[in-house]
Coordinates of N, CA and C in Angstrom, one line a residue:
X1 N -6.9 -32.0 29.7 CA -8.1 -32.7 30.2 C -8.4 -33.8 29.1
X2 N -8.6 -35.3 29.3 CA -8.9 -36.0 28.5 C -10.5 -36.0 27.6
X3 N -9.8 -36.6 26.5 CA -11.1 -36.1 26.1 C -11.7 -37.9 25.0
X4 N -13.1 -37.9 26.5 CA -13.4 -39.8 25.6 C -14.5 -39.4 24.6
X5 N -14.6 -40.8 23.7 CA -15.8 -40.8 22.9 C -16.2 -42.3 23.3
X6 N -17.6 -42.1 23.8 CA -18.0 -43.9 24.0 C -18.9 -44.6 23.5
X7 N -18.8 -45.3 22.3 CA -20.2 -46.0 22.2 C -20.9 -47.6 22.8
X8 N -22.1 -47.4 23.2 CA -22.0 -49.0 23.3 C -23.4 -49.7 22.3
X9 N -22.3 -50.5 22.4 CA -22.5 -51.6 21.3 C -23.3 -53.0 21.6
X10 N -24.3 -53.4 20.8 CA -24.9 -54.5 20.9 C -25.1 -55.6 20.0
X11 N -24.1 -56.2 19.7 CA -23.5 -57.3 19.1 C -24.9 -58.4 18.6
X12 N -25.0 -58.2 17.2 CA -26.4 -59.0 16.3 C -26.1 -60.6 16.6
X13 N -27.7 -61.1 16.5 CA -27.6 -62.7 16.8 C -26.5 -63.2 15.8
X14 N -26.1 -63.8 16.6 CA -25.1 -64.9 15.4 C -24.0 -64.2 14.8
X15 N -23.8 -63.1 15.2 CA -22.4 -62.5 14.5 C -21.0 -61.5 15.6
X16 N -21.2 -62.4 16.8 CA -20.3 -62.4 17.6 C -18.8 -62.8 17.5
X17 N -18.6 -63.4 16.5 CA -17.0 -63.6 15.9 C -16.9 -62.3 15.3
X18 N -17.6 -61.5 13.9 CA -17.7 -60.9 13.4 C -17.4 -59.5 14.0
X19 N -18.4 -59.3 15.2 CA -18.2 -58.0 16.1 C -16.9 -58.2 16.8
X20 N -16.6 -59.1 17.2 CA -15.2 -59.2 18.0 C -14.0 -58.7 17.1
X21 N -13.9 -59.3 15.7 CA -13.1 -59.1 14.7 C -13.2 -57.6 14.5
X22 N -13.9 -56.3 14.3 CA -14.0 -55.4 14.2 C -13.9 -55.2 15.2
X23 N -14.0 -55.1 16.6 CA -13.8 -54.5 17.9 C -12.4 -54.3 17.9
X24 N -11.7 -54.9 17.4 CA -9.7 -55.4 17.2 C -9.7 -54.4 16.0
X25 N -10.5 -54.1 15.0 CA -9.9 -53.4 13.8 C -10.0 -52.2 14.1
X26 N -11.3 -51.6 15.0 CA -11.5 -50.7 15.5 C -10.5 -50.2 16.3
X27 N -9.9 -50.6 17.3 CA -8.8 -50.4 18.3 C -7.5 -50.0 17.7
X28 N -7.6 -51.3 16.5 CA -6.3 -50.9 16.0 C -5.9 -49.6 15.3
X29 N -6.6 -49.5 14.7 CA -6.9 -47.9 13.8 C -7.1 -46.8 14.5
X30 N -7.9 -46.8 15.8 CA -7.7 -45.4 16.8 C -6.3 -45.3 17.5
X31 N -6.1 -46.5 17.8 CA -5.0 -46.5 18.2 C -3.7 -45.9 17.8
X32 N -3.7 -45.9 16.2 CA -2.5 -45.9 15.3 C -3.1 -44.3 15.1
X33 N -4.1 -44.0 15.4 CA -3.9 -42.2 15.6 C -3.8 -41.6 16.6
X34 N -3.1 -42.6 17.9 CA -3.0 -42.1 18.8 C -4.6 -41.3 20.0
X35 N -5.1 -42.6 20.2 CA -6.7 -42.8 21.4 C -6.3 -43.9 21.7
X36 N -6.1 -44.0 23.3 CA -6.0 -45.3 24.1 C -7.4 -45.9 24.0
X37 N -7.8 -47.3 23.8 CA -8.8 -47.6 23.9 C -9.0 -48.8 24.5
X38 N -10.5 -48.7 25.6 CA -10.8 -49.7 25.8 C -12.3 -50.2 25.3
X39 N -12.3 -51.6 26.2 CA -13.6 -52.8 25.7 C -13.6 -52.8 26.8
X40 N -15.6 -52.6 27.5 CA -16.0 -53.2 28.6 C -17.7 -54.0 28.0
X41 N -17.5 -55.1 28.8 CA -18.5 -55.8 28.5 C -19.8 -55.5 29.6
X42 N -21.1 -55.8 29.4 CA -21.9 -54.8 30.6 C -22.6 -56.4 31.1
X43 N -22.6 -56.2 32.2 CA -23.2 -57.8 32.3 C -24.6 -57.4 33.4
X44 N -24.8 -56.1 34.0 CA -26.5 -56.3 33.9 C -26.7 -54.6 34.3
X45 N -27.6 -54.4 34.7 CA -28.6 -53.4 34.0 C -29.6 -53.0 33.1
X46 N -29.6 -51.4 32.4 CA -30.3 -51.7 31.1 C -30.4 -52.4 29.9
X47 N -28.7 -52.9 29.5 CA -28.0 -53.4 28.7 C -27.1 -54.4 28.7
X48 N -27.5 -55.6 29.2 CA -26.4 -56.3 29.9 C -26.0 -57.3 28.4
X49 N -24.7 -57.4 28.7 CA -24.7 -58.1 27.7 C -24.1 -57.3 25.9
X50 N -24.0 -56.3 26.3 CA -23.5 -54.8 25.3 C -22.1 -54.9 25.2
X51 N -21.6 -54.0 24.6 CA -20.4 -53.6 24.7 C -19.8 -52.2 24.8
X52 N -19.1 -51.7 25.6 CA -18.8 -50.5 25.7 C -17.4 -50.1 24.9
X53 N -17.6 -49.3 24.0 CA -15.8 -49.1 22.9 C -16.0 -47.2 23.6
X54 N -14.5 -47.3 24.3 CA -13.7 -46.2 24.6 C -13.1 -45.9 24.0
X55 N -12.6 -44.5 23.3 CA -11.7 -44.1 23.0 C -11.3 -42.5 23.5
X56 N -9.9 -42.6 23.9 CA -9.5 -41.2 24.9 C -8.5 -41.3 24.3
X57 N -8.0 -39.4 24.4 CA -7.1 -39.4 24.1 C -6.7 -38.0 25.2
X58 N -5.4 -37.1 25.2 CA -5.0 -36.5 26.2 C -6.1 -35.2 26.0
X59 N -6.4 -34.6 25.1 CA -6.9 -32.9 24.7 C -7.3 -33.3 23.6
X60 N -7.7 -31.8 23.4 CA -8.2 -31.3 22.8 C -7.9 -31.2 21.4
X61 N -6.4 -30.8 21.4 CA -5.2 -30.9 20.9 C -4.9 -32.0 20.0
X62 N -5.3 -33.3 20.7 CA -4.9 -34.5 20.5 C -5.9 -35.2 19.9
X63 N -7.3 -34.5 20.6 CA -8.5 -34.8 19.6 C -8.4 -34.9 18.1
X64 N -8.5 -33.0 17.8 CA -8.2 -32.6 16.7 C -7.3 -33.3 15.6
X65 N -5.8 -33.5 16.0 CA -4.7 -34.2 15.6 C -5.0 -35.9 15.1
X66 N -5.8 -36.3 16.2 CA -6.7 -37.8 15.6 C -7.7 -37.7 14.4
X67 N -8.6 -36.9 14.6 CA -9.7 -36.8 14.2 C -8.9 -36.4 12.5
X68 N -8.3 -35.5 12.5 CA -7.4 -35.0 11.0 C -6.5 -36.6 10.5
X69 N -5.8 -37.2 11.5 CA -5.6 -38.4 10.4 C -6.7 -39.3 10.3
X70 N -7.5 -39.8 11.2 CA -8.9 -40.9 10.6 C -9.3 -40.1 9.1
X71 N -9.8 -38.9 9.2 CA -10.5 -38.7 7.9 C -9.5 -38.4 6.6
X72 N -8.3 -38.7 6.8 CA -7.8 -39.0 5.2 C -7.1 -40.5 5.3
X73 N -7.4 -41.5 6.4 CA -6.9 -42.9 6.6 C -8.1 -43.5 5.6
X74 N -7.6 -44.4 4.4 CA -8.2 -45.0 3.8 C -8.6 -46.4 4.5
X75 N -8.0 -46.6 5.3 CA -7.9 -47.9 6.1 C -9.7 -47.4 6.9
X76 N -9.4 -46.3 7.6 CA -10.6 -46.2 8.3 C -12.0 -46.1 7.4
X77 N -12.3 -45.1 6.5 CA -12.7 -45.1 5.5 C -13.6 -46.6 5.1
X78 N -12.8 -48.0 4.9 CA -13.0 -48.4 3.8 C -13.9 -49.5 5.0
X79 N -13.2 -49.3 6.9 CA -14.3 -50.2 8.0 C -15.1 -49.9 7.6
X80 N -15.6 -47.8 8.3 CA -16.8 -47.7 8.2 C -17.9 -47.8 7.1
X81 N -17.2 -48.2 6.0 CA -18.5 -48.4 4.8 C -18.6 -50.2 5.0
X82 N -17.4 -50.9 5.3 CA -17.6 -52.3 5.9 C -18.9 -52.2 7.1
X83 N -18.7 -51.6 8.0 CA -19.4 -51.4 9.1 C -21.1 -50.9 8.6
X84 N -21.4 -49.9 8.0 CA -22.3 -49.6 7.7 C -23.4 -50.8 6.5
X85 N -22.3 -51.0 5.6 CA -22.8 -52.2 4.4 C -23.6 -53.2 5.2
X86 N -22.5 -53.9 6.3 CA -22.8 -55.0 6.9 C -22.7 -55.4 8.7
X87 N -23.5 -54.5 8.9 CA -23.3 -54.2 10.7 C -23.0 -55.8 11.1
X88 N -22.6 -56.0 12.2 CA -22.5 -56.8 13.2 C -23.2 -56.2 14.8
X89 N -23.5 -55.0 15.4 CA -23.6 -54.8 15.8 C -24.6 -53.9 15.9
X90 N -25.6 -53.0 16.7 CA -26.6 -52.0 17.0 C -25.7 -51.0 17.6
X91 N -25.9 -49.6 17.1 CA -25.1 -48.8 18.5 C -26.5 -48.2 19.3
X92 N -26.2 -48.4 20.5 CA -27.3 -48.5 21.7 C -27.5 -47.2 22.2
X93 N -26.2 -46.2 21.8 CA -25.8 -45.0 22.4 C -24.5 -44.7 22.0
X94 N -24.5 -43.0 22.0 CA -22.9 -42.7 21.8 C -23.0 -41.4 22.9
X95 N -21.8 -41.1 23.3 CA -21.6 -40.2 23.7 C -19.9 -39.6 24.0
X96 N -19.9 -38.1 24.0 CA -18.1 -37.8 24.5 C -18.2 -37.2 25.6
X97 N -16.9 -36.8 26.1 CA -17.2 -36.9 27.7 C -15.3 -36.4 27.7
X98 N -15.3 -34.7 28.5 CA -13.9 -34.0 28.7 C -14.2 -33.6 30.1

C-alpha cells in the first residue's frame, strides 16, 4: 500500500525563483532515497496559487528504509536548516496519507 506525505506550500512575495530552486532540491534528495515525487500547482479554491510537494513511496517498508537514509543524509540536514534559516515559502498544511 503506498504510502504519501503532502505538504502544501505557499511561495513568499518576491522569492519565487528561490522556492522553485528548493522545490528541485527537495525532489532531488527524496528521490535519491527512493519517494517518487510530485509538484502540483493549485489554481483556485482555498489556496489558489500554492503549491502541492508529494512524496510516495511503495510501503511501509519503503517508508521506514527512506526515512533511515534522510536522517543520516548530510545533504538533507544541511536544506532543512537552509529552509528553516531562510524560508521561501509558508507550509499551509501537511499531511500522510496510506
Amino acid at each position: 500500500m503506498p504510502i504519501s506525505q503532502l505538504l502544501l506550500l505557499r511561495p513568499l512575495p518576491n522569492r519565487l525563483d528561490d522556492f522553485v530552486a528548493r522545490l528541485k532540491t527537495a525532489k532531488d534528495l527524496y528521490e535519491k532515497n527512493g519517494s517518487r515525487v510530485h509538484c502540483f500547482r493549485t489554481v483556485a479554491g482555498s489556496e489558489p496559487n500554492a503549491v502541492l510537494f508529494s512524496s510516495t513511496v511503495e510501503d511501509w517498508d519503503a517508508w521506514a528504509k527512506a526515512a533511515k537514509a534522510v536522517e543520516g543524509n548530510v545533504d538533507y540536514r544541511n536544506f532543512q536548516r537552509e529552509v528553516a534559516d531562510d524560508p521561501a515559502a509558508t507550509i499551509v498544511s501537511s499531511a500522510s496519507r496510506s
